[in-house]
């Protein structure tokens, strides 16, 4: 059902909304002034813009926005000038972009951008002559992305730089291939592919990866008791070529297999089991039945009836007294000579009649109250059904099944590294509560649902794979570190990079930070490790 809103109410609502809007507007202006005074110009601008949205027609907000944008542009203009004076071009570009953001139509900002871009062009060209391609590209991209007036020109310069760098990388990659430095070639092809998306670069990178994968693969031979169920589970979980790195595990060795780098002996014992039980008491309150009790409402209804009847008796007495008084005045009035009846006698008679009428009305009304009280008593139950509760105390038994076994790993290395020997104790615990049913309390039974010994055994065997792989990982990492050592002992930077790349490709997910830094330093490729990842 729709309700009509009066014009007055609508006017009031609109006035209230305008008042609230005005309060919010003033609050934003005041906040902005406070921020402006403290030199927090960007926060001041946000406050003024919020005020402007509330009342775009008020010139105060517009003026303050314009004033704050000018102050911000001046601030970043000065910062850009300072950075340019120190030849910190990236900082100058960043500051100038902010000055342009706040005051794009400023001639001073436009001149600043022109000077910065001219200097960036000079420095970038000089860096390119020195084959500092990464710096040149980063500089041209910064101008293109951050300084809109120079976007088109410097986007073209960045594209040209990518092409020239990619060409240089491909020349270097082919030369590295001729000298059998496949790691160096892979890095150059990978960066060239990133820069240009060149099909040849993609094909050559794939070929380099394959050859390096064959050259640097860690073959580990897993040994154990073939009748040992635990060993079988572990071997099945960890064997097979790992596509993420150069680790290759196998359980079978043939004459056609390549040399074995590590012999891994794994022993998994059969688990032992132990059962423990503990009991605790629990309690539950439940409804066991009902009983009939006196209804307090019935007794209150009885009391109400008695009170109403007593009040009726009182009113009837008042009526009797009033009637007696009226009869008296009538008798006296009848005795008087009509010609000599006083006004007082007539008033007494009238007052007595009104008193009788009033008393009669009270009696009639009270009779209705008495009748209502009788009817209420008649429909009120004398007794009520009340719930009866009992407390149930019962026993809950906790059954705990504990299984334990051990894993022994021994790794012997073909390259004369010290063997690795480690043992692990594995434990598995399962527990469950159990109690019987109590139907009278509505409590269902909780049956025992512990896993079987066979399930616990299988879980323990499965869990054994993780510590075994941890030790194998240590052995594999030791083998990878030998590549790092070869890199450190290499007579030239090219050979060092070649070994470092081979190290990276054996596991691109685990590369030492110092190796990544060395690769960047020696090749000028800041993201050398990233481009080598699949």
PDB file of N, CA, C and O in Angstrom, residues 186-187 189-191 193-194 202 205 209 243-244 480 501 503-513 515-516 519 525-534:
ATOM      1  N   UNK A 186      72.228 -20.543 -24.732  1.00  0.00           N
ATOM      2  CA  UNK A 186      70.832 -20.646 -24.273  1.00  0.00           C
ATOM      3  C   UNK A 186      70.359 -19.338 -23.659  1.00  0.00           C
ATOM      4  O   UNK A 186      69.227 -18.890 -23.900  1.00  0.00           O
ATOM      5  N   UNK A 187      71.212 -18.704 -22.868  1.00  0.00           N
ATOM      6  CA  UNK A 187      70.835 -17.440 -22.237  1.00  0.00           C
ATOM      7  C   UNK A 187      70.593 -16.361 -23.302  1.00  0.00           C
ATOM      8  O   UNK A 187      69.592 -15.635 -23.244  1.00  0.00           O
ATOM      9  N   UNK A 189      69.831 -16.774 -26.514  1.00  0.00           N
ATOM     10  CA  UNK A 189      68.630 -17.085 -27.288  1.00  0.00           C
ATOM     11  C   UNK A 189      67.368 -16.778 -26.464  1.00  0.00           C
ATOM     12  O   UNK A 189      66.373 -16.272 -27.000  1.00  0.00           O
ATOM     13  N   UNK A 190      67.401 -17.060 -25.158  1.00  0.00           N
ATOM     14  CA  UNK A 190      66.231 -16.823 -24.295  1.00  0.00           C
ATOM     15  C   UNK A 190      65.905 -15.338 -24.210  1.00  0.00           C
ATOM     16  O   UNK A 190      64.737 -14.925 -24.306  1.00  0.00           O
ATOM     17  N   UNK A 191      66.929 -14.507 -24.048  1.00  0.00           N
ATOM     18  CA  UNK A 191      66.679 -13.070 -23.961  1.00  0.00           C
ATOM     19  C   UNK A 191      66.232 -12.525 -25.306  1.00  0.00           C
ATOM     20  O   UNK A 191      65.335 -11.656 -25.383  1.00  0.00           O
ATOM     21  N   UNK A 193      64.536 -14.115 -27.543  1.00  0.00           N
ATOM     22  CA  UNK A 193      63.140 -14.516 -27.697  1.00  0.00           C
ATOM     23  C   UNK A 193      62.224 -13.594 -26.909  1.00  0.00           C
ATOM     24  O   UNK A 193      61.160 -13.187 -27.399  1.00  0.00           O
ATOM     25  N   UNK A 194      62.634 -13.241 -25.719  1.00  0.00           N
ATOM     26  CA  UNK A 194      61.810 -12.338 -24.904  1.00  0.00           C
ATOM     27  C   UNK A 194      61.669 -10.970 -25.563  1.00  0.00           C
ATOM     28  O   UNK A 194      60.602 -10.354 -25.551  1.00  0.00           O
ATOM     29  N   UNK A 202      63.292 -19.055 -30.718  1.00  0.00           N
ATOM     30  CA  UNK A 202      62.525 -20.070 -29.999  1.00  0.00           C
ATOM     31  C   UNK A 202      63.066 -21.482 -30.309  1.00  0.00           C
ATOM     32  O   UNK A 202      63.244 -22.299 -29.419  1.00  0.00           O
ATOM     33  N   UNK A 205      66.623 -21.961 -28.783  1.00  0.00           N
ATOM     34  CA  UNK A 205      66.557 -22.102 -27.322  1.00  0.00           C
ATOM     35  C   UNK A 205      66.095 -23.509 -26.951  1.00  0.00           C
ATOM     36  O   UNK A 205      66.659 -24.137 -26.043  1.00  0.00           O
ATOM     37  N   UNK A 209      68.279 -26.181 -24.771  1.00  0.00           N
ATOM     38  CA  UNK A 209      67.753 -26.787 -23.542  1.00  0.00           C
ATOM     39  C   UNK A 209      67.877 -28.313 -23.594  1.00  0.00           C
ATOM     40  O   UNK A 209      68.259 -28.949 -22.610  1.00  0.00           O
ATOM     41  N   UNK A 243      60.423 -33.311 -14.440  1.00  0.00           N
ATOM     42  CA  UNK A 243      60.449 -32.308 -15.500  1.00  0.00           C
ATOM     43  C   UNK A 243      60.889 -30.940 -14.993  1.00  0.00           C
ATOM     44  O   UNK A 243      61.265 -30.083 -15.771  1.00  0.00           O
ATOM     45  N   UNK A 244      60.823 -30.724 -13.684  1.00  0.00           N
ATOM     46  CA  UNK A 244      61.165 -29.402 -13.151  1.00  0.00           C
ATOM     47  C   UNK A 244      62.670 -29.221 -13.003  1.00  0.00           C
ATOM     48  O   UNK A 244      63.150 -28.106 -12.921  1.00  0.00           O
ATOM     49  N   UNK A 480      74.841 -30.008  -8.004  1.00  0.00           N
ATOM     50  CA  UNK A 480      74.681 -28.720  -8.679  1.00  0.00           C
ATOM     51  C   UNK A 480      75.763 -27.733  -8.261  1.00  0.00           C
ATOM     52  O   UNK A 480      76.243 -26.933  -9.067  1.00  0.00           O
ATOM     53  N   UNK A 501      74.753 -20.840 -16.288  1.00  0.00           N
ATOM     54  CA  UNK A 501      73.487 -21.139 -16.949  1.00  0.00           C
ATOM     55  C   UNK A 501      73.162 -22.621 -16.836  1.00  0.00           C
ATOM     56  O   UNK A 501      72.007 -23.004 -16.607  1.00  0.00           O
ATOM     57  N   UNK A 503      74.002 -24.502 -14.409  1.00  0.00           N
ATOM     58  CA  UNK A 503      73.546 -24.652 -13.021  1.00  0.00           C
ATOM     59  C   UNK A 503      72.089 -24.219 -12.886  1.00  0.00           C
ATOM     60  O   UNK A 503      71.255 -24.910 -12.272  1.00  0.00           O
ATOM     61  N   UNK A 504      71.728 -23.069 -13.470  1.00  0.00           N
ATOM     62  CA  UNK A 504      70.360 -22.570 -13.383  1.00  0.00           C
ATOM     63  C   UNK A 504      69.388 -23.552 -14.007  1.00  0.00           C
ATOM     64  O   UNK A 504      68.333 -23.872 -13.442  1.00  0.00           O
ATOM     65  N   UNK A 505      69.723 -24.071 -15.185  1.00  0.00           N
ATOM     66  CA  UNK A 505      68.797 -24.938 -15.904  1.00  0.00           C
ATOM     67  C   UNK A 505      68.612 -26.292 -15.233  1.00  0.00           C
ATOM     68  O   UNK A 505      67.602 -26.956 -15.481  1.00  0.00           O
ATOM     69  N   UNK A 506      69.539 -26.707 -14.387  1.00  0.00           N
ATOM     70  CA  UNK A 506      69.339 -27.981 -13.682  1.00  0.00           C
ATOM     71  C   UNK A 506      68.202 -27.885 -12.675  1.00  0.00           C
ATOM     72  O   UNK A 506      67.578 -28.892 -12.333  1.00  0.00           O
ATOM     73  N   UNK A 507      67.902 -26.660 -12.192  1.00  0.00           N
ATOM     74  CA  UNK A 507      66.742 -26.434 -11.339  1.00  0.00           C
ATOM     75  C   UNK A 507      66.446 -24.943 -11.267  1.00  0.00           C
ATOM     76  O   UNK A 507      66.921 -24.238 -10.374  1.00  0.00           O
ATOM     77  N   UNK A 508      65.684 -24.425 -12.215  1.00  0.00           N
ATOM     78  CA  UNK A 508      65.426 -22.978 -12.266  1.00  0.00           C
ATOM     79  C   UNK A 508      64.680 -22.439 -11.054  1.00  0.00           C
ATOM     80  O   UNK A 508      64.640 -21.225 -10.851  1.00  0.00           O
ATOM     81  N   UNK A 509      64.077 -23.334 -10.263  1.00  0.00           N
ATOM     82  CA  UNK A 509      63.312 -22.864  -9.097  1.00  0.00           C
ATOM     83  C   UNK A 509      64.196 -22.630  -7.876  1.00  0.00           C
ATOM     84  O   UNK A 509      63.735 -22.092  -6.872  1.00  0.00           O
ATOM     85  N   UNK A 510      65.464 -23.063  -7.936  1.00  0.00           N
ATOM     86  CA  UNK A 510      66.352 -22.922  -6.775  1.00  0.00           C
ATOM     87  C   UNK A 510      67.704 -22.390  -7.247  1.00  0.00           C
ATOM     88  O   UNK A 510      68.634 -23.151  -7.506  1.00  0.00           O
ATOM     89  N   UNK A 511      67.786 -21.076  -7.384  1.00  0.00           N
ATOM     90  CA  UNK A 511      69.009 -20.435  -7.866  1.00  0.00           C
ATOM     91  C   UNK A 511      69.533 -19.520  -6.773  1.00  0.00           C
ATOM     92  O   UNK A 511      68.797 -18.677  -6.253  1.00  0.00           O
ATOM     93  N   UNK A 512      70.800 -19.683  -6.424  1.00  0.00           N
ATOM     94  CA  UNK A 512      71.415 -18.855  -5.388  1.00  0.00           C
ATOM     95  C   UNK A 512      71.426 -17.397  -5.830  1.00  0.00           C
ATOM     96  O   UNK A 512      71.653 -17.082  -7.007  1.00  0.00           O
ATOM     97  N   UNK A 513      71.197 -16.487  -4.893  1.00  0.00           N
ATOM     98  CA  UNK A 513      71.111 -15.061  -5.216  1.00  0.00           C
ATOM     99  C   UNK A 513      72.425 -14.545  -5.789  1.00  0.00           C
ATOM    100  O   UNK A 513      72.430 -13.717  -6.708  1.00  0.00           O
ATOM    101  N   UNK A 515      74.587 -16.135  -7.596  1.00  0.00           N
ATOM    102  CA  UNK A 515      74.716 -16.571  -8.984  1.00  0.00           C
ATOM    103  C   UNK A 515      73.890 -15.671  -9.895  1.00  0.00           C
ATOM    104  O   UNK A 515      74.337 -15.247 -10.971  1.00  0.00           O
ATOM    105  N   UNK A 516      72.650 -15.355  -9.467  1.00  0.00           N
ATOM    106  CA  UNK A 516      71.795 -14.468 -10.262  1.00  0.00           C
ATOM    107  C   UNK A 516      72.450 -13.105 -10.441  1.00  0.00           C
ATOM    108  O   UNK A 516      72.430 -12.522 -11.542  1.00  0.00           O
ATOM    109  N   UNK A 519      75.367 -13.388 -12.968  1.00  0.00           N
ATOM    110  CA  UNK A 519      74.888 -13.479 -14.344  1.00  0.00           C
ATOM    111  C   UNK A 519      74.498 -12.110 -14.883  1.00  0.00           C
ATOM    112  O   UNK A 519      74.828 -11.752 -16.027  1.00  0.00           O
ATOM    113  N   UNK A 525      72.247  -8.620 -18.609  1.00  0.00           N
ATOM    114  CA  UNK A 525      70.839  -9.025 -18.690  1.00  0.00           C
ATOM    115  C   UNK A 525      70.276  -9.043 -17.269  1.00  0.00           C
ATOM    116  O   UNK A 525      70.589  -9.949 -16.486  1.00  0.00           O
ATOM    117  N   UNK A 526      69.481  -8.047 -16.889  1.00  0.00           N
ATOM    118  CA  UNK A 526      69.030  -7.951 -15.492  1.00  0.00           C
ATOM    119  C   UNK A 526      68.115  -9.087 -15.055  1.00  0.00           C
ATOM    120  O   UNK A 526      68.064  -9.413 -13.873  1.00  0.00           O
ATOM    121  N   UNK A 527      67.390  -9.683 -16.001  1.00  0.00           N
ATOM    122  CA  UNK A 527      66.464 -10.762 -15.653  1.00  0.00           C
ATOM    123  C   UNK A 527      66.948 -12.101 -16.209  1.00  0.00           C
ATOM    124  O   UNK A 527      66.170 -12.903 -16.718  1.00  0.00           O
ATOM    125  N   UNK A 528      68.257 -12.333 -16.098  1.00  0.00           N
ATOM    126  CA  UNK A 528      68.856 -13.527 -16.705  1.00  0.00           C
ATOM    127  C   UNK A 528      68.210 -14.815 -16.208  1.00  0.00           C
ATOM    128  O   UNK A 528      67.902 -15.718 -16.999  1.00  0.00           O
ATOM    129  N   UNK A 529      67.992 -14.924 -14.909  1.00  0.00           N
ATOM    130  CA  UNK A 529      67.403 -16.163 -14.369  1.00  0.00           C
ATOM    131  C   UNK A 529      65.955 -16.307 -14.823  1.00  0.00           C
ATOM    132  O   UNK A 529      65.511 -17.402 -15.199  1.00  0.00           O
ATOM    133  N   UNK A 530      65.204 -15.212 -14.826  1.00  0.00           N
ATOM    134  CA  UNK A 530      63.789 -15.274 -15.208  1.00  0.00           C
ATOM    135  C   UNK A 530      63.616 -15.735 -16.652  1.00  0.00           C
ATOM    136  O   UNK A 530      62.722 -16.536 -16.955  1.00  0.00           O
ATOM    137  N   UNK A 531      64.460 -15.247 -17.573  1.00  0.00           N
ATOM    138  CA  UNK A 531      64.271 -15.635 -18.975  1.00  0.00           C
ATOM    139  C   UNK A 531      64.639 -17.091 -19.216  1.00  0.00           C
ATOM    140  O   UNK A 531      64.224 -17.681 -20.227  1.00  0.00           O
ATOM    141  N   UNK A 532      65.406 -17.679 -18.307  1.00  0.00           N
ATOM    142  CA  UNK A 532      65.786 -19.085 -18.467  1.00  0.00           C
ATOM    143  C   UNK A 532      64.730 -20.036 -17.930  1.00  0.00           C
ATOM    144  O   UNK A 532      64.776 -21.234 -18.221  1.00  0.00           O
ATOM    145  N   UNK A 533      63.788 -19.500 -17.159  1.00  0.00           N
ATOM    146  CA  UNK A 533      62.749 -20.381 -16.615  1.00  0.00           C
ATOM    147  C   UNK A 533      61.757 -20.757 -17.712  1.00  0.00           C
ATOM    148  O   UNK A 533      61.432 -19.939 -18.557  1.00  0.00           O
ATOM    149  N   UNK A 534      61.265 -22.003 -17.664  1.00  0.00           N
ATOM    150  CA  UNK A 534      60.326 -22.454 -18.703  1.00  0.00           C
ATOM    151  C   UNK A 534      59.063 -21.587 -18.739  1.00  0.00           C
ATOM    152  O   UNK A 534      58.605 -21.125 -17.714  1.00  0.00           O
TER     153      UNK A 534
END
